[in-house]
Coordinates of C-alpha atoms and ligand atoms in Angstrom, one line a residue:
M1 CA -25.0 -22.4 5.1
A2 CA -26.2 -18.9 4.5
R3 CA -29.2 -18.3 2.3
L4 CA -28.0 -18.5 -1.2
P5 CA -29.1 -16.4 -4.1
L6 CA -29.0 -19.5 -6.1
D7 CA -31.3 -22.5 -6.2
V8 CA -29.1 -25.0 -4.3
R9 CA -29.8 -28.6 -3.3
L10 CA -27.4 -30.5 -1.1
E11 CA -26.6 -34.1 -2.1
A12 CA -25.9 -36.8 0.4
D13 CA -22.1 -36.5 -0.2
G14 CA -22.2 -32.9 1.0
K15 CA -21.8 -31.6 -2.6
A16 CA -24.3 -29.2 -4.0
V17 CA -26.4 -29.2 -7.1
V18 CA -26.9 -25.6 -8.2
R19 CA -29.6 -24.4 -10.6
V20 CA -28.6 -21.1 -12.0
K21 CA -30.0 -19.4 -15.0
G22 CA -31.8 -22.6 -16.0
M23 CA -28.6 -24.7 -15.9
T24 CA -27.5 -27.3 -13.4
R25 CA -24.0 -27.4 -12.0
R26 CA -22.4 -29.5 -9.3
A27 CA -20.1 -27.6 -7.0
I28 CA -18.8 -27.7 -3.5
I29 CA -20.5 -24.6 -2.0
R30 CA -19.3 -24.0 1.6
S31 CA -20.8 -20.5 1.7
A32 CA -21.7 -17.9 -0.8
P33 CA -22.2 -14.1 -0.7
V34 CA -25.6 -12.6 0.0
I35 CA -25.8 -8.8 -0.2
D36 CA -28.3 -8.4 2.7
L37 CA -25.9 -10.2 5.0
S38 CA -22.8 -8.3 3.9
R39 CA -24.5 -5.1 4.8
K40 CA -24.9 -6.2 8.4
R41 CA -22.5 -5.0 11.1
S42 CA -21.7 -7.0 14.3
R43 CA -21.0 -5.0 17.4
G44 CA -17.8 -5.0 19.4
E45 CA -14.1 -5.5 18.8
A46 CA -13.0 -8.2 16.4
P47 CA -11.2 -11.1 18.1
V48 CA -7.6 -11.7 17.0
V49 CA -6.3 -15.1 16.0
Y50 CA -2.9 -16.2 14.8
F51 CA -2.3 -17.9 11.5
D52 CA -1.1 -21.4 12.1
G53 CA 2.0 -21.5 10.0
A54 CA 2.4 -25.1 11.0
L55 CA 0.5 -26.6 8.1
S56 CA -0.1 -30.3 8.1
P57 CA 2.7 -32.2 6.2
E58 CA 0.1 -32.9 3.4
L59 CA -0.6 -29.2 2.9
R60 CA 3.0 -28.2 3.2
R61 CA 3.9 -30.6 0.4
L62 CA 1.0 -29.9 -1.9
G63 CA 2.8 -27.3 -3.9
E64 CA 6.2 -29.1 -4.3
G65 CA 7.4 -28.8 -7.8
K66 CA 4.4 -26.7 -8.8
T67 CA 4.2 -23.0 -9.7
Y68 CA 1.6 -20.2 -9.2
L69 CA 0.8 -16.9 -10.9
I70 CA -1.4 -14.2 -9.4
Y71 CA -3.1 -11.4 -11.4
T72 CA -4.2 -8.4 -9.3
W73 CA -6.5 -5.5 -10.0
G74 CA -7.6 -2.6 -7.7
C75 CA -6.2 -0.8 -4.8
Q76 CA -3.1 -1.1 -2.7
M77 CA -5.1 -3.2 -0.1
N78 CA -5.8 -5.7 -2.9
M79 CA -2.1 -5.7 -4.0
H80 CA -1.1 -6.4 -0.5
D81 CA -3.7 -9.3 -0.3
A82 CA -1.9 -10.8 -3.3
E83 CA 1.4 -10.7 -1.3
T84 CA -0.4 -12.6 1.5
M85 CA -1.7 -15.2 -1.0
A86 CA 1.8 -15.5 -2.4
G87 CA 3.2 -16.0 1.1
I88 CA 0.7 -18.8 1.8
L89 CA 1.3 -20.5 -1.5
E90 CA 5.1 -20.5 -0.9
L91 CA 4.6 -22.0 2.5
M92 CA 2.8 -24.8 0.7
G93 CA 5.8 -25.3 -1.5
F94 CA 4.6 -23.5 -4.6
R95 CA 7.1 -21.3 -6.5
P96 CA 6.2 -18.2 -8.5
T97 CA 6.2 -18.1 -12.3
E98 CA 5.4 -15.3 -14.8
V99 CA 4.7 -17.8 -17.6
E100 CA 1.0 -18.5 -17.8
E101 CA 1.4 -21.7 -19.7
E102 CA 3.7 -23.1 -17.0
A103 CA 1.5 -22.2 -14.0
D104 CA -0.2 -24.9 -12.0
V105 CA -2.3 -22.4 -10.1
I106 CA -3.6 -19.1 -11.5
L107 CA -5.5 -16.7 -9.1
L108 CA -7.3 -13.6 -10.3
N109 CA -7.4 -11.3 -7.4
T110 CA -10.2 -8.9 -8.4
C111 CA -11.6 -5.4 -7.8
A112 CA -15.3 -4.5 -7.8
I113 CA -15.1 -0.8 -7.5
R114 CA -16.3 0.0 -11.0
E115 CA -17.9 -2.0 -13.8
N116 CA -14.9 -1.7 -16.2
A117 CA -12.6 -3.3 -13.6
E118 CA -15.1 -6.2 -13.5
D119 CA -15.4 -6.4 -17.3
K120 CA -11.6 -6.9 -17.5
V121 CA -11.8 -9.9 -15.2
F122 CA -14.6 -11.6 -17.0
G123 CA -12.6 -11.0 -20.2
E124 CA -9.6 -12.7 -18.6
L125 CA -11.7 -15.6 -17.4
G126 CA -12.9 -16.1 -21.0
R127 CA -9.4 -15.9 -22.3
L128 CA -8.1 -18.5 -19.8
K129 CA -10.7 -21.0 -20.8
T130 CA -8.5 -22.2 -23.7
L131 CA -5.5 -22.7 -21.4
K132 CA -7.7 -24.6 -18.9
A133 CA -8.9 -26.9 -21.8
E134 CA -5.3 -27.6 -22.8
K135 CA -4.2 -28.1 -19.3
P136 CA -7.0 -29.7 -17.2
G137 CA -4.8 -30.0 -14.1
L138 CA -4.5 -26.2 -13.9
V139 CA -6.4 -24.7 -10.9
L140 CA -8.0 -21.4 -11.9
G141 CA -9.2 -19.3 -8.9
L142 CA -11.2 -16.2 -8.5
A143 CA -10.5 -14.1 -5.3
G144 CA -10.8 -10.5 -4.1
C145 CA -13.7 -8.1 -4.0
M146 CA -15.6 -9.5 -7.0
A147 CA -15.9 -12.8 -5.2
Q148 CA -17.7 -11.1 -2.4
E149 CA -20.6 -10.1 -4.8
E150 CA -23.7 -12.2 -4.9
G151 CA -24.3 -11.6 -8.6
V152 CA -20.7 -12.4 -9.6
V153 CA -20.7 -15.8 -7.9
A154 CA -24.0 -16.7 -9.7
R155 CA -22.5 -15.6 -13.0
I156 CA -19.3 -17.6 -12.5
L157 CA -21.4 -20.7 -11.7
A158 CA -23.6 -20.2 -14.7
E159 CA -21.1 -19.0 -17.4
Y160 CA -17.6 -19.9 -16.3
P161 CA -17.7 -23.5 -15.1
H162 CA -14.0 -23.9 -15.9
V163 CA -13.2 -21.9 -12.7
D164 CA -12.1 -24.3 -10.0
L165 CA -12.1 -22.1 -6.9
V166 CA -13.8 -19.0 -5.6
F167 CA -12.8 -17.4 -2.3
G168 CA -13.3 -13.9 -0.9
T169 CA -11.5 -11.2 1.1
H170 CA -12.3 -12.6 4.5
N171 CA -10.9 -16.1 4.2
I172 CA -7.6 -15.7 2.4
H173 CA -6.1 -17.7 5.3
R174 CA -8.2 -20.7 4.3
L175 CA -6.3 -20.9 1.0
P176 CA -4.3 -24.1 1.8
V177 CA -7.5 -26.2 2.5
L178 CA -9.5 -24.7 -0.3
L179 CA -6.7 -25.2 -2.8
R180 CA -6.3 -28.8 -1.7
D181 CA -10.0 -29.4 -2.2
A182 CA -9.9 -27.8 -5.6
L183 CA -6.8 -29.7 -6.7
L184 CA -8.1 -33.1 -5.6
G185 CA -11.7 -32.7 -6.6
K186 CA -13.5 -32.2 -9.9
E187 CA -16.1 -29.7 -8.8
M188 CA -15.8 -25.9 -8.4
V189 CA -15.1 -25.0 -4.7
V190 CA -16.9 -21.9 -3.5
E191 CA -16.2 -20.4 0.0
V192 CA -17.0 -16.8 0.4
W193 CA -17.9 -15.4 3.9
N194 CA -20.5 -12.7 4.3
M195 CA -19.2 -11.7 7.7
E196 CA -15.6 -10.9 8.4
G197 CA -14.7 -13.2 11.2
E198 CA -11.5 -12.8 13.3
I199 CA -8.5 -10.6 12.5
V200 CA -5.9 -13.1 11.4
E201 CA -2.4 -12.1 12.4
R202 CA 1.0 -13.3 11.4
L203 CA 0.0 -14.3 7.9
P204 CA 3.0 -15.0 5.7
K205 CA 3.7 -12.3 3.1
R206 CA 5.9 -12.4 0.0
R207 CA 6.6 -8.7 -0.6
Q208 CA 8.0 -7.4 -3.8
G209 CA 11.2 -5.3 -4.3
G210 CA 12.6 -5.0 -0.8
L211 CA 12.4 -1.2 -0.6
K212 CA 8.7 -0.3 -0.1
A213 CA 6.3 -2.3 2.0
W214 CA 2.5 -2.1 2.6
V215 CA 1.3 -2.7 6.1
N216 CA -2.4 -3.1 7.0
I217 CA -3.6 -1.1 9.9
S218 CA -7.3 -1.8 9.6
Y219 CA -9.7 -3.8 7.4
G220 CA -13.1 -3.1 6.2
C221 CA -15.2 0.1 6.1
D222 CA -18.2 1.4 7.9
E223 CA -18.7 4.7 6.1
F224 CA -21.3 3.5 3.5
C225 CA -20.8 6.2 0.9
T226 CA -23.8 5.6 -1.3
Y227 CA -21.8 4.8 -4.5
C228 CA -19.3 2.4 -2.9
I229 CA -19.2 -1.4 -2.8
V230 CA -16.3 -1.6 -0.4
P231 CA -18.3 -1.8 2.9
Y232 CA -20.0 -4.9 1.4
T233 CA -16.9 -6.5 -0.1
R234 CA -14.6 -5.8 2.8
G235 CA -16.9 -5.9 5.8
K236 CA -17.0 -4.2 9.1
E237 CA -14.2 -1.8 10.1
R238 CA -11.6 -3.7 12.3
S239 CA -8.3 -2.3 13.6
R240 CA -5.3 -4.4 14.0
P241 CA -3.7 -4.3 17.5
P242 CA -1.0 -1.6 17.5
E243 CA 1.6 -4.1 19.0
E244 CA 1.2 -6.2 15.9
I245 CA 1.5 -3.3 13.5
L246 CA 4.6 -1.8 15.3
A247 CA 6.3 -5.2 15.5
E248 CA 5.7 -5.7 11.7
I249 CA 7.2 -2.3 10.9
R250 CA 10.2 -2.9 13.2
D251 CA 10.8 -6.1 11.4
L252 CA 10.6 -4.4 8.0
A253 CA 13.1 -1.8 9.2
R254 CA 15.5 -4.6 10.3
Q255 CA 15.1 -6.1 6.9
G256 CA 16.3 -2.8 5.3
Y257 CA 13.0 -1.5 3.9
K258 CA 13.1 2.2 3.3
E259 CA 9.4 3.0 3.2
V260 CA 6.2 1.7 4.6
T261 CA 2.6 2.7 3.6
L262 CA 0.0 2.1 6.3
L263 CA -3.1 0.8 4.7
G264 CA -6.8 1.1 5.7
Q265 CA -10.0 1.9 3.8
N266 CA -10.3 4.8 6.2
V267 CA -7.1 5.1 8.2
N268 CA -8.5 8.0 10.2
A269 CA -11.0 5.7 11.8
Y270 CA -8.2 3.5 13.1
G271 CA -8.8 2.4 16.7
K272 CA -12.5 3.6 16.9
D273 CA -13.6 -0.1 17.2
F274 CA -11.3 -0.8 20.2
Q275 CA -13.4 -1.5 23.4
T276 CA -10.7 -2.1 26.0
R277 CA -8.2 0.7 25.2
R278 CA -8.1 4.2 23.8
Y279 CA -5.6 4.4 21.0
T280 CA -6.1 6.5 17.8
F281 CA -4.5 6.9 14.4
A282 CA -2.6 9.9 15.8
D283 CA -1.2 7.6 18.6
L284 CA -0.2 5.1 16.0
L285 CA 1.6 7.8 13.9
R286 CA 3.5 9.0 17.0
D287 CA 4.6 5.4 17.8
V288 CA 5.6 4.6 14.2
R289 CA 7.6 7.9 14.1
R290 CA 9.9 6.4 16.8
I291 CA 10.8 3.4 14.6
D292 CA 13.9 3.6 12.5
I293 CA 12.2 3.3 9.1
P294 CA 13.1 6.2 6.9
W295 CA 9.7 7.1 5.3
V296 CA 6.1 6.5 6.4
R297 CA 3.0 7.1 4.2
F298 CA -0.6 6.2 4.8
T299 CA -3.7 5.8 2.7
T300 CA -6.7 6.4 2.5
S301 CA -7.9 9.2 4.5
H302 CA -11.6 10.2 5.1
P303 CA -12.0 14.0 5.5
R304 CA -14.7 13.5 8.1
D305 CA -12.5 11.5 10.5
F306 CA -9.3 13.5 10.0
D307 CA -8.9 15.1 13.4
A308 CA -6.7 17.9 14.8
D309 CA -4.6 15.5 16.8
T310 CA -3.6 13.6 13.6
I311 CA -2.6 16.9 12.0
E312 CA -0.4 17.6 15.0
A313 CA 1.2 14.2 14.8
L314 CA 2.0 14.7 11.1
A315 CA 3.4 18.2 11.9
L316 CA 6.1 16.4 14.0
G317 CA 7.6 15.4 10.6
G318 CA 10.7 13.1 10.7
N319 CA 9.8 9.9 8.9
L320 CA 6.1 11.0 8.6
V321 CA 6.2 12.4 5.0
E322 CA 4.2 15.5 4.0
H323 CA 1.7 14.0 1.7
V324 CA -2.0 13.4 2.3
H325 CA -4.3 11.7 -0.1
L326 CA -7.6 13.2 0.8
P327 CA -10.5 12.0 -1.4
V328 CA -13.1 14.8 -1.8
Q329 CA -15.3 13.1 -4.5
S330 CA -17.3 16.3 -5.3
G331 CA -17.2 20.0 -4.6
S332 CA -21.0 20.4 -4.4
D333 CA -22.7 20.2 -1.0
R334 CA -25.8 18.8 -2.6
I335 CA -23.9 15.9 -4.2
L336 CA -21.7 15.3 -1.1
K337 CA -25.0 14.8 0.9
R338 CA -26.4 12.4 -1.7
M339 CA -23.1 10.5 -1.5
N340 CA -23.4 10.3 2.3
R341 CA -19.9 11.8 2.7
K342 CA -20.8 13.5 6.0
Y343 CA -18.8 16.7 5.4
T344 CA -19.4 19.9 3.5
R345 CA -17.3 21.8 1.0
A346 CA -16.5 24.4 3.7
G347 CA -15.5 21.8 6.2
Y348 CA -13.2 20.1 3.7
L349 CA -11.6 23.4 2.8
E350 CA -11.1 24.2 6.5
L351 CA -9.3 20.9 6.9
V352 CA -7.1 21.7 3.9
R353 CA -6.2 25.1 5.5
A354 CA -5.3 23.4 8.8
L355 CA -3.1 20.9 7.0
R356 CA -1.3 23.6 5.0
D357 CA -0.9 25.7 8.2
R358 CA 0.7 23.0 10.3
I359 CA 2.6 21.0 7.6
P360 CA 4.6 23.4 5.4
G361 CA 4.9 22.1 1.8
V362 CA 2.3 19.4 2.3
S363 CA 1.3 17.7 -1.0
L364 CA -2.4 17.1 -1.4
T365 CA -4.0 14.5 -3.8
T366 CA -7.5 13.4 -4.1
D367 CA -10.2 11.2 -5.8
L368 CA -13.1 12.7 -7.7
I369 CA -16.2 11.2 -9.2
V370 CA -18.1 12.9 -12.0
G371 CA -21.6 12.1 -13.2
F372 CA -23.0 11.0 -9.8
P373 CA -26.8 10.5 -10.2
G374 CA -28.4 13.9 -10.3
E375 CA -25.2 15.9 -10.8
T376 CA -26.1 19.1 -12.6
E377 CA -23.8 21.5 -14.5
A378 CA -23.8 23.7 -11.4
D379 CA -22.7 20.8 -9.2
F380 CA -19.9 20.0 -11.6
E381 CA -18.8 23.7 -11.7
A382 CA -18.6 23.5 -7.9
T383 CA -16.2 20.6 -8.3
L384 CA -14.1 22.5 -10.8
S385 CA -13.9 25.5 -8.5
L386 CA -13.0 23.4 -5.5
V387 CA -10.1 21.8 -7.5
E388 CA -9.0 25.3 -8.3
E389 CA -9.3 26.5 -4.7
V390 CA -7.4 23.5 -3.2
G391 CA -4.7 23.3 -5.9
Y392 CA -4.1 19.5 -5.8
D393 CA -0.7 18.0 -6.7
A394 CA -2.6 15.2 -8.5
A395 CA -6.0 13.5 -8.6
F396 CA -7.6 10.3 -9.6
T397 CA -10.8 11.0 -11.5
F398 CA -13.6 8.6 -12.3
I399 CA -17.0 8.5 -14.1
Y400 CA -19.6 7.2 -11.6
S401 CA -20.3 3.5 -12.1
P402 CA -23.5 2.0 -10.5
R403 CA -22.8 -0.9 -8.2
E404 CA -25.5 -3.4 -7.6
G405 CA -26.8 -3.3 -4.0
T406 CA -25.6 0.2 -3.2
P407 CA -28.1 3.0 -2.5
A408 CA -26.9 5.2 -5.4
A409 CA -27.6 2.4 -7.9
K410 CA -31.3 3.1 -7.3
M411 CA -31.1 6.9 -7.7
P412 CA -32.4 8.2 -11.0
D413 CA -29.6 9.2 -13.3
D414 CA -30.5 11.1 -16.4
T415 CA -27.1 12.6 -17.4
P416 CA -26.1 11.2 -20.7
L417 CA -22.7 9.3 -20.8
S418 CA -21.5 11.8 -23.4
V419 CA -22.0 14.6 -20.9
K420 CA -20.2 12.7 -18.2
K421 CA -17.3 12.0 -20.5
A422 CA -17.0 15.7 -21.4
R423 CA -17.0 16.6 -17.7
L424 CA -14.3 14.1 -17.0
A425 CA -12.1 15.5 -19.8
A426 CA -12.7 19.1 -18.6
L427 CA -11.8 18.1 -15.0
N428 CA -8.7 16.2 -16.1
E429 CA -7.6 19.2 -18.1
R430 CA -8.0 21.5 -15.1
I431 CA -6.2 19.1 -12.7
A432 CA -3.3 18.7 -15.1
R433 CA -2.9 22.5 -15.6
I434 CA -2.8 23.1 -11.8
A435 CA -0.4 20.1 -11.3
Y436 CA 2.0 21.5 -13.9
E437 CA 2.0 24.9 -12.2
K438 CA 2.9 23.2 -8.9
Q439 CA 5.7 21.2 -10.6
K440 CA 7.3 24.3 -12.1
T441 CA 7.8 25.8 -8.6
L442 CA 10.2 22.9 -7.8
V443 CA 12.6 23.7 -10.6
G444 CA 16.0 24.8 -9.1
K445 CA 15.2 23.2 -5.7
T446 CA 17.2 20.4 -4.2
L447 CA 15.1 17.6 -2.8
E448 CA 15.7 14.4 -0.9
V449 CA 14.7 11.4 -3.0
L450 CA 14.6 7.7 -2.7
V451 CA 16.0 6.0 -5.8
E452 CA 13.7 3.1 -6.7
G453 CA 15.2 1.5 -9.8
P454 CA 15.5 1.9 -13.5
S455 CA 12.8 3.8 -15.3
K456 CA 10.2 1.6 -17.0
K457 CA 10.4 3.5 -20.2
D458 CA 14.1 4.1 -20.3
P459 CA 16.3 1.6 -18.4
G460 CA 19.3 4.0 -18.8
V461 CA 17.5 6.5 -16.4
L462 CA 16.7 6.1 -12.7
T463 CA 13.3 6.6 -11.2
A464 CA 13.2 8.2 -7.8
R465 CA 10.4 9.6 -5.5
T466 CA 10.3 12.7 -3.3
R467 CA 8.9 12.7 0.2
T468 CA 5.7 14.0 -1.4
N469 CA 5.6 11.0 -3.7
K470 CA 6.5 12.9 -6.9
I471 CA 8.4 11.0 -9.6
V472 CA 11.9 12.3 -10.4
H473 CA 14.0 10.9 -13.3
L474 CA 17.7 11.1 -12.7
A475 CA 20.9 10.1 -14.5
G476 CA 23.0 7.7 -12.4
G477 CA 24.3 4.2 -11.9
Q478 CA 22.6 1.1 -10.5
E479 CA 24.6 1.5 -7.2
L480 CA 22.2 4.3 -6.3
V481 CA 19.1 2.1 -6.3
G482 CA 17.7 1.8 -2.8
R483 CA 19.6 4.9 -1.6
F484 CA 18.4 8.3 -0.5
V485 CA 20.2 11.0 -2.5
R486 CA 19.8 14.8 -2.9
A487 CA 18.7 15.8 -6.3
R488 CA 18.5 19.2 -7.9
I489 CA 15.3 19.6 -10.0
T490 CA 16.2 20.8 -13.5
Q491 CA 13.0 20.4 -15.5
A492 CA 9.3 19.9 -14.8
R493 CA 6.6 18.1 -16.7
T494 CA 3.0 17.6 -15.5
W495 CA 3.5 14.3 -13.9
T496 CA 7.3 13.9 -13.9
L497 CA 10.3 15.9 -12.6
Y498 CA 13.8 15.7 -14.0
G499 CA 16.9 16.2 -11.9
E500 CA 20.5 15.6 -11.2
V501 CA 22.2 14.0 -8.2
V502 CA 24.0 16.6 -6.2
D503 CA 24.8 14.5 -3.1
Q504 CA 24.8 10.7 -2.8
K505 CA 24.0 10.7 0.9
A506 CA 20.7 12.3 2.0
P507 CA 19.9 12.4 5.7
A508 CA 16.7 10.4 5.3
L509 CA 16.8 9.1 8.8
V510 CA 14.9 10.4 11.8
Ligands
LIG1 N1 -18.0 4.7 -9.3 C1 -17.0 5.5 -9.6 N2 -15.9 5.7 -8.8 C2 -16.0 5.1 -7.6 N3 -15.1 5.1 -6.6 C3 -15.6 4.4 -5.6 N4 -16.8 3.8 -6.0 C4 -17.1 4.3 -7.2 C5 -18.1 4.1 -8.1 N5 -19.2 3.4 -7.8 C6 -13.9 5.9 -6.5 C7 -13.9 6.9 -5.4 C8 -12.9 6.3 -4.4 C9 -11.9 5.6 -5.4 C10 -11.1 4.5 -4.7 O1 -12.8 5.1 -6.4 O2 -13.4 8.2 -5.9 O3 -12.2 7.2 -3.6
LIG2 FE1 -11.3 -2.5 -5.5 FE2 -12.3 -1.3 -3.4 FE3 -11.9 -3.9 -3.3 FE4 -9.8 -2.2 -3.3 S1 -11.3 -2.5 -1.7 S2 -10.0 -4.1 -4.6 S3 -10.6 -0.6 -4.7 S4 -13.3 -2.8 -4.6

């Protein structure tokens, strides 16, 4: 067992007695997260193993007549992990439910990126305590990035003993066994791996909707931006074998999916860990382009690793849509350096120019952090001017949130929260103004869109997306859902376009 942050004594029966914050708890702790270990990186290529779908009859029947519910926070990677958890649970005989009171298993698949994401989860755990008291047979599990944090596991043991199961991002495939132990035993079961282990292929997935699918291309991150928890919660960067990715996408195409999004914490570093072959992200894009899947997106890009060959691959077009999410984080070189982003403002702008040159009409979106430790008014002004210079179609903006164990959490930070909030508001206002200007240029144009379904706010209206991922509201019948149509844009708002269908058959195929 790895060194634990907790005071743990093993009993003869293999169970553990944990002393945490002066309290004693009995738990089954197989392994728990330790920040110093999750920082480490092993060398070489990650071995690949195949998920053994042939569960023992005991595990296969465990969920018969039972239901599950998964709550997920965070990024698309995490949403996709929830689809894997659901796939595994269904293999075990569980069925989904949306009614909390009916669920036999509730999993909270968590995000650790900012403190407010974590606060929400602790709030939910507190709320679910009543349900657990009324229904002692309920298995309440904590999964995802928060489970990979040393401090979180200690807090769960000390303050949330009604939690039955804690597992992390590296051992989702162990869910059948862990769930059995949690269902049959009385103690909390904790198994969180510090190191990533093998790449597990052929995991079952229960995807939602049937139109758009996420496909992992790599796991983990080796960038170590100083503010970011992800390299600790998701481990070393590991690329899936291209054959597996391509086979999965071909299969999705056969099933009638219209769009795939390739997922990685840093897609541009795809393949850099391969030892026995040379195969890059650009190679992957060229190969995916040959598959008969109408649209292909990818996220997230790191400006430092975005190379010229990738731009050339994207310039081929076809099913590779013209949208790049390119997080910049700050427009100030001083702050970029303190963030360990490894590019400069000028280098980033050069990349933007190259993308615009080679991919006409490319839409650019970004992530920005305000109030990083030591950010001055001049640094913030540099961010505003960069936003202006690039002219983003949209951006996600955040106030810096210190994360335990990351280098930035130790940097002095004397900017008051009120100033950070004012900067965020000013930035959002600037971004919205630019986005609206961009939207207005589309009025009168006819665009190819994929109709996704009824609008959330008004079920009488359809929601569709352009190749550049912009939302378009259209009038039209249910029969258009899942189809590509051509729509004339009639009106623009900051984040929504309005249009009318002009042709029910758009040539969305390669
Ligand atoms: N505080 C605020 N925002 C953060 N992000 C990552 N870590 C932090 C943090 N500690 C933002 C970055 C990243 C996005 C996914 O979340 O902008 O691109
Ligand atoms: Fe949140 Fe990052 Fe984990 Fe995604 S990888 S769930 S954004 S902490």
